[in-house]
Amino acid sequence: DVQLVESGGGSAQIGGSLRLSCVVSGDHRMVAWFRQAPGTTREGVAGLGDDGSTSYAEFAEGRFTISKDSKNTFYLQMNQLKPEDTAMYYCAASRWVTWARELLESDFHFWGQGTQVTVS
């Protein structure tokens, strides 16, 4: 099966930066980052398809960047952080979706444990 382990969360000042990492093992297609703030539903942040195509939520465009290295570690670089970016961030992988413009939870079958990001 696919396993995902996130790291890199923590506290940041408004306007600061954080980089989240997700090590993915096992056969998978698209990988994405989601987030969930207390009292809200989980929402897609950014996705990276099999061919390198990316997709971003509107709030992430221009501030967040998803990437991958050669060792199957996926990153989410977050710049210009805002208090509303405070949330638990999850890495997720799809069994068969190769890319999608809209990030839907139902397309992702494997999830990491999450890493907390707090901006103040």
PDB file of C-alpha atoms in Angstrom:
ATOM      1  CA  ASP A   1       0.000   0.000   0.000  1.00  0.00           C
ATOM      2  CA  VAL A   2       0.939   3.665  -0.180  1.00  0.00           C
ATOM      3  CA  GLN A   3       2.336   5.387   2.885  1.00  0.00           C
ATOM      4  CA  LEU A   4       2.778   9.111   3.403  1.00  0.00           C
ATOM      5  CA  VAL A   5       4.705  10.839   6.164  1.00  0.00           C
ATOM      6  CA  GLU A   6       4.505  14.605   6.523  1.00  0.00           C
ATOM      7  CA  SER A   7       6.870  16.930   8.326  1.00  0.00           C
ATOM      8  CA  GLY A   8       7.788  20.590   8.424  1.00  0.00           C
ATOM      9  CA  GLY A   9       4.801  22.135  10.119  1.00  0.00           C
ATOM     10  CA  GLY A  10       5.135  24.588  12.963  1.00  0.00           C
ATOM     11  CA  SER A  11       4.620  28.219  13.792  1.00  0.00           C
ATOM     12  CA  ALA A  12       5.295  31.139  11.519  1.00  0.00           C
ATOM     13  CA  GLN A  13       4.802  34.867  11.650  1.00  0.00           C
ATOM     14  CA  ILE A  14       2.412  36.665   9.359  1.00  0.00           C
ATOM     15  CA  GLY A  15       4.199  37.154   6.073  1.00  0.00           C
ATOM     16  CA  GLY A  16       6.657  34.378   6.838  1.00  0.00           C
ATOM     17  CA  SER A  17       7.336  31.074   5.131  1.00  0.00           C
ATOM     18  CA  LEU A  18       7.216  27.368   5.877  1.00  0.00           C
ATOM     19  CA  ARG A  19       8.017  24.327   3.801  1.00  0.00           C
ATOM     20  CA  LEU A  20       6.121  21.102   4.331  1.00  0.00           C
ATOM     21  CA  SER A  21       7.521  17.757   3.241  1.00  0.00           C
ATOM     22  CA  CYS A  22       5.807  14.480   2.462  1.00  0.00           C
ATOM     23  CA  VAL A  23       7.657  11.246   1.821  1.00  0.00           C
ATOM     24  CA  VAL A  24       5.525   8.942  -0.315  1.00  0.00           C
ATOM     25  CA  SER A  25       6.185   5.241  -0.687  1.00  0.00           C
ATOM     26  CA  GLY A  26       4.289   2.762  -2.833  1.00  0.00           C
ATOM     27  CA  ASP A  27       2.622   2.951  -6.217  1.00  0.00           C
ATOM     28  CA  HIS A  28       0.593   6.126  -6.648  1.00  0.00           C
ATOM     29  CA  ARG A  29      -0.440   8.755  -9.156  1.00  0.00           C
ATOM     30  CA  MET A  30      -1.310  12.334  -8.243  1.00  0.00           C
ATOM     31  CA  VAL A  31      -0.192  13.736  -4.900  1.00  0.00           C
ATOM     32  CA  ALA A  32      -1.868  16.707  -3.269  1.00  0.00           C
ATOM     33  CA  TRP A  33      -1.899  18.787  -0.144  1.00  0.00           C
ATOM     34  CA  PHE A  34      -5.130  19.440   1.732  1.00  0.00           C
ATOM     35  CA  ARG A  35      -5.793  21.411   4.866  1.00  0.00           C
ATOM     36  CA  GLN A  36      -8.428  21.565   7.545  1.00  0.00           C
ATOM     37  CA  ALA A  37      -8.938  24.316  10.070  1.00  0.00           C
ATOM     38  CA  PRO A  38     -11.013  23.697  13.229  1.00  0.00           C
ATOM     39  CA  GLY A  39     -14.710  23.729  12.473  1.00  0.00           C
ATOM     40  CA  THR A  40     -14.249  23.631   8.718  1.00  0.00           C
ATOM     41  CA  THR A  41     -14.222  20.978   6.033  1.00  0.00           C
ATOM     42  CA  ARG A  42     -10.999  19.759   4.502  1.00  0.00           C
ATOM     43  CA  GLU A  43     -10.036  21.664   1.375  1.00  0.00           C
ATOM     44  CA  GLY A  44      -7.555  21.103  -1.412  1.00  0.00           C
ATOM     45  CA  VAL A  45      -4.496  23.321  -1.479  1.00  0.00           C
ATOM     46  CA  ALA A  46      -2.226  22.137  -4.294  1.00  0.00           C
ATOM     47  CA  GLY A  47      -1.749  19.053  -6.435  1.00  0.00           C
ATOM     48  CA  LEU A  48       1.025  17.591  -8.569  1.00  0.00           C
ATOM     49  CA  GLY A  49       0.133  15.231 -11.367  1.00  0.00           C
ATOM     50  CA  ASP A  50       2.036  12.355 -12.883  1.00  0.00           C
ATOM     51  CA  ASP A  51       3.356  14.504 -15.723  1.00  0.00           C
ATOM     52  CA  GLY A  52       4.334  17.396 -13.492  1.00  0.00           C
ATOM     53  CA  SER A  53       1.170  19.395 -14.044  1.00  0.00           C
ATOM     54  CA  THR A  54       0.105  21.379 -11.024  1.00  0.00           C
ATOM     55  CA  SER A  55      -3.175  22.656  -9.684  1.00  0.00           C
ATOM     56  CA  TYR A  56      -3.748  25.203  -6.961  1.00  0.00           C
ATOM     57  CA  ALA A  57      -6.644  26.466  -4.943  1.00  0.00           C
ATOM     58  CA  GLU A  58      -7.350  30.116  -5.557  1.00  0.00           C
ATOM     59  CA  PHE A  59      -6.051  31.112  -2.131  1.00  0.00           C
ATOM     60  CA  ALA A  60      -2.777  29.295  -2.826  1.00  0.00           C
ATOM     61  CA  GLU A  61      -2.040  30.754  -6.249  1.00  0.00           C
ATOM     62  CA  GLY A  62       1.059  32.918  -6.179  1.00  0.00           C
ATOM     63  CA  ARG A  63       1.912  32.101  -2.566  1.00  0.00           C
ATOM     64  CA  PHE A  64       2.255  28.320  -2.405  1.00  0.00           C
ATOM     65  CA  THR A  65       4.300  26.010  -4.608  1.00  0.00           C
ATOM     66  CA  ILE A  66       4.089  22.238  -4.822  1.00  0.00           C
ATOM     67  CA  SER A  67       7.103  20.300  -6.024  1.00  0.00           C
ATOM     68  CA  LYS A  68       8.810  16.951  -5.872  1.00  0.00           C
ATOM     69  CA  ASP A  69      12.379  15.736  -5.701  1.00  0.00           C
ATOM     70  CA  SER A  70      13.891  12.628  -7.243  1.00  0.00           C
ATOM     71  CA  LYS A  71      13.366  10.563  -4.114  1.00  0.00           C
ATOM     72  CA  ASN A  72       9.573  10.796  -4.005  1.00  0.00           C
ATOM     73  CA  THR A  73       9.495  13.537  -1.442  1.00  0.00           C
ATOM     74  CA  PHE A  74       6.814  16.115  -2.138  1.00  0.00           C
ATOM     75  CA  TYR A  75       7.026  19.651  -0.863  1.00  0.00           C
ATOM     76  CA  LEU A  76       4.652  22.507  -0.237  1.00  0.00           C
ATOM     77  CA  GLN A  77       6.486  25.799  -0.047  1.00  0.00           C
ATOM     78  CA  MET A  78       4.254  28.368   1.612  1.00  0.00           C
ATOM     79  CA  ASN A  79       5.156  32.045   1.449  1.00  0.00           C
ATOM     80  CA  GLN A  80       3.398  35.226   2.535  1.00  0.00           C
ATOM     81  CA  LEU A  81       1.586  33.275   5.216  1.00  0.00           C
ATOM     82  CA  LYS A  82      -1.625  34.647   6.664  1.00  0.00           C
ATOM     83  CA  PRO A  83      -3.480  33.815   9.893  1.00  0.00           C
ATOM     84  CA  GLU A  84      -6.162  32.115   7.800  1.00  0.00           C
ATOM     85  CA  ASP A  85      -3.543  29.613   6.615  1.00  0.00           C
ATOM     86  CA  THR A  86      -3.568  28.151  10.120  1.00  0.00           C
ATOM     87  CA  ALA A  87      -4.723  24.557   9.762  1.00  0.00           C
ATOM     88  CA  MET A  88      -3.721  20.922   9.853  1.00  0.00           C
ATOM     89  CA  TYR A  89      -2.103  20.134   6.524  1.00  0.00           C
ATOM     90  CA  TYR A  90      -2.393  16.675   5.002  1.00  0.00           C
ATOM     91  CA  CYS A  91      -0.544  15.020   2.179  1.00  0.00           C
ATOM     92  CA  ALA A  92      -2.635  12.662   0.050  1.00  0.00           C
ATOM     93  CA  ALA A  93      -2.048  10.318  -2.878  1.00  0.00           C
ATOM     94  CA  SER A  94      -4.391   8.958  -5.478  1.00  0.00           C
ATOM     95  CA  ARG A  95      -4.423   5.368  -6.642  1.00  0.00           C
ATOM     96  CA  TRP A  96      -5.439   6.225 -10.197  1.00  0.00           C
ATOM     97  CA  VAL A  97      -6.105   9.947 -10.784  1.00  0.00           C
ATOM     98  CA  THR A  98      -3.131  11.274 -12.752  1.00  0.00           C
ATOM     99  CA  TRP A  99      -4.082  14.952 -12.522  1.00  0.00           C
ATOM    100  CA  ALA A 100      -7.104  17.028 -11.686  1.00  0.00           C
ATOM    101  CA  ARG A 101      -7.759  20.738 -11.825  1.00  0.00           C
ATOM    102  CA  GLU A 102     -10.120  20.497  -8.863  1.00  0.00           C
ATOM    103  CA  LEU A 103      -8.819  18.698  -5.792  1.00  0.00           C
ATOM    104  CA  LEU A 104     -11.495  16.437  -4.367  1.00  0.00           C
ATOM    105  CA  GLU A 105     -11.022  14.344  -1.252  1.00  0.00           C
ATOM    106  CA  SER A 106     -12.815  11.457  -2.910  1.00  0.00           C
ATOM    107  CA  ASP A 107     -10.057  11.172  -5.545  1.00  0.00           C
ATOM    108  CA  PHE A 108      -7.384  10.505  -2.947  1.00  0.00           C
ATOM    109  CA  HIS A 109      -7.112   7.129  -1.313  1.00  0.00           C
ATOM    110  CA  PHE A 110      -4.094   7.431   0.929  1.00  0.00           C
ATOM    111  CA  TRP A 111      -3.484  10.067   3.575  1.00  0.00           C
ATOM    112  CA  GLY A 112      -0.715  11.122   5.885  1.00  0.00           C
ATOM    113  CA  GLN A 113      -1.194  11.864   9.554  1.00  0.00           C
ATOM    114  CA  GLY A 114      -1.112  15.622   9.092  1.00  0.00           C
ATOM    115  CA  THR A 115       1.170  18.398  10.254  1.00  0.00           C
ATOM    116  CA  GLN A 116      -0.003  21.523  12.058  1.00  0.00           C
ATOM    117  CA  VAL A 117       0.694  24.986  10.692  1.00  0.00           C
ATOM    118  CA  THR A 118       0.015  28.006  12.892  1.00  0.00           C
ATOM    119  CA  VAL A 119       0.406  31.565  11.651  1.00  0.00           C
ATOM    120  CA  SER A 120       0.216  34.478  14.062  1.00  0.00           C
TER     121      SER A 120
END
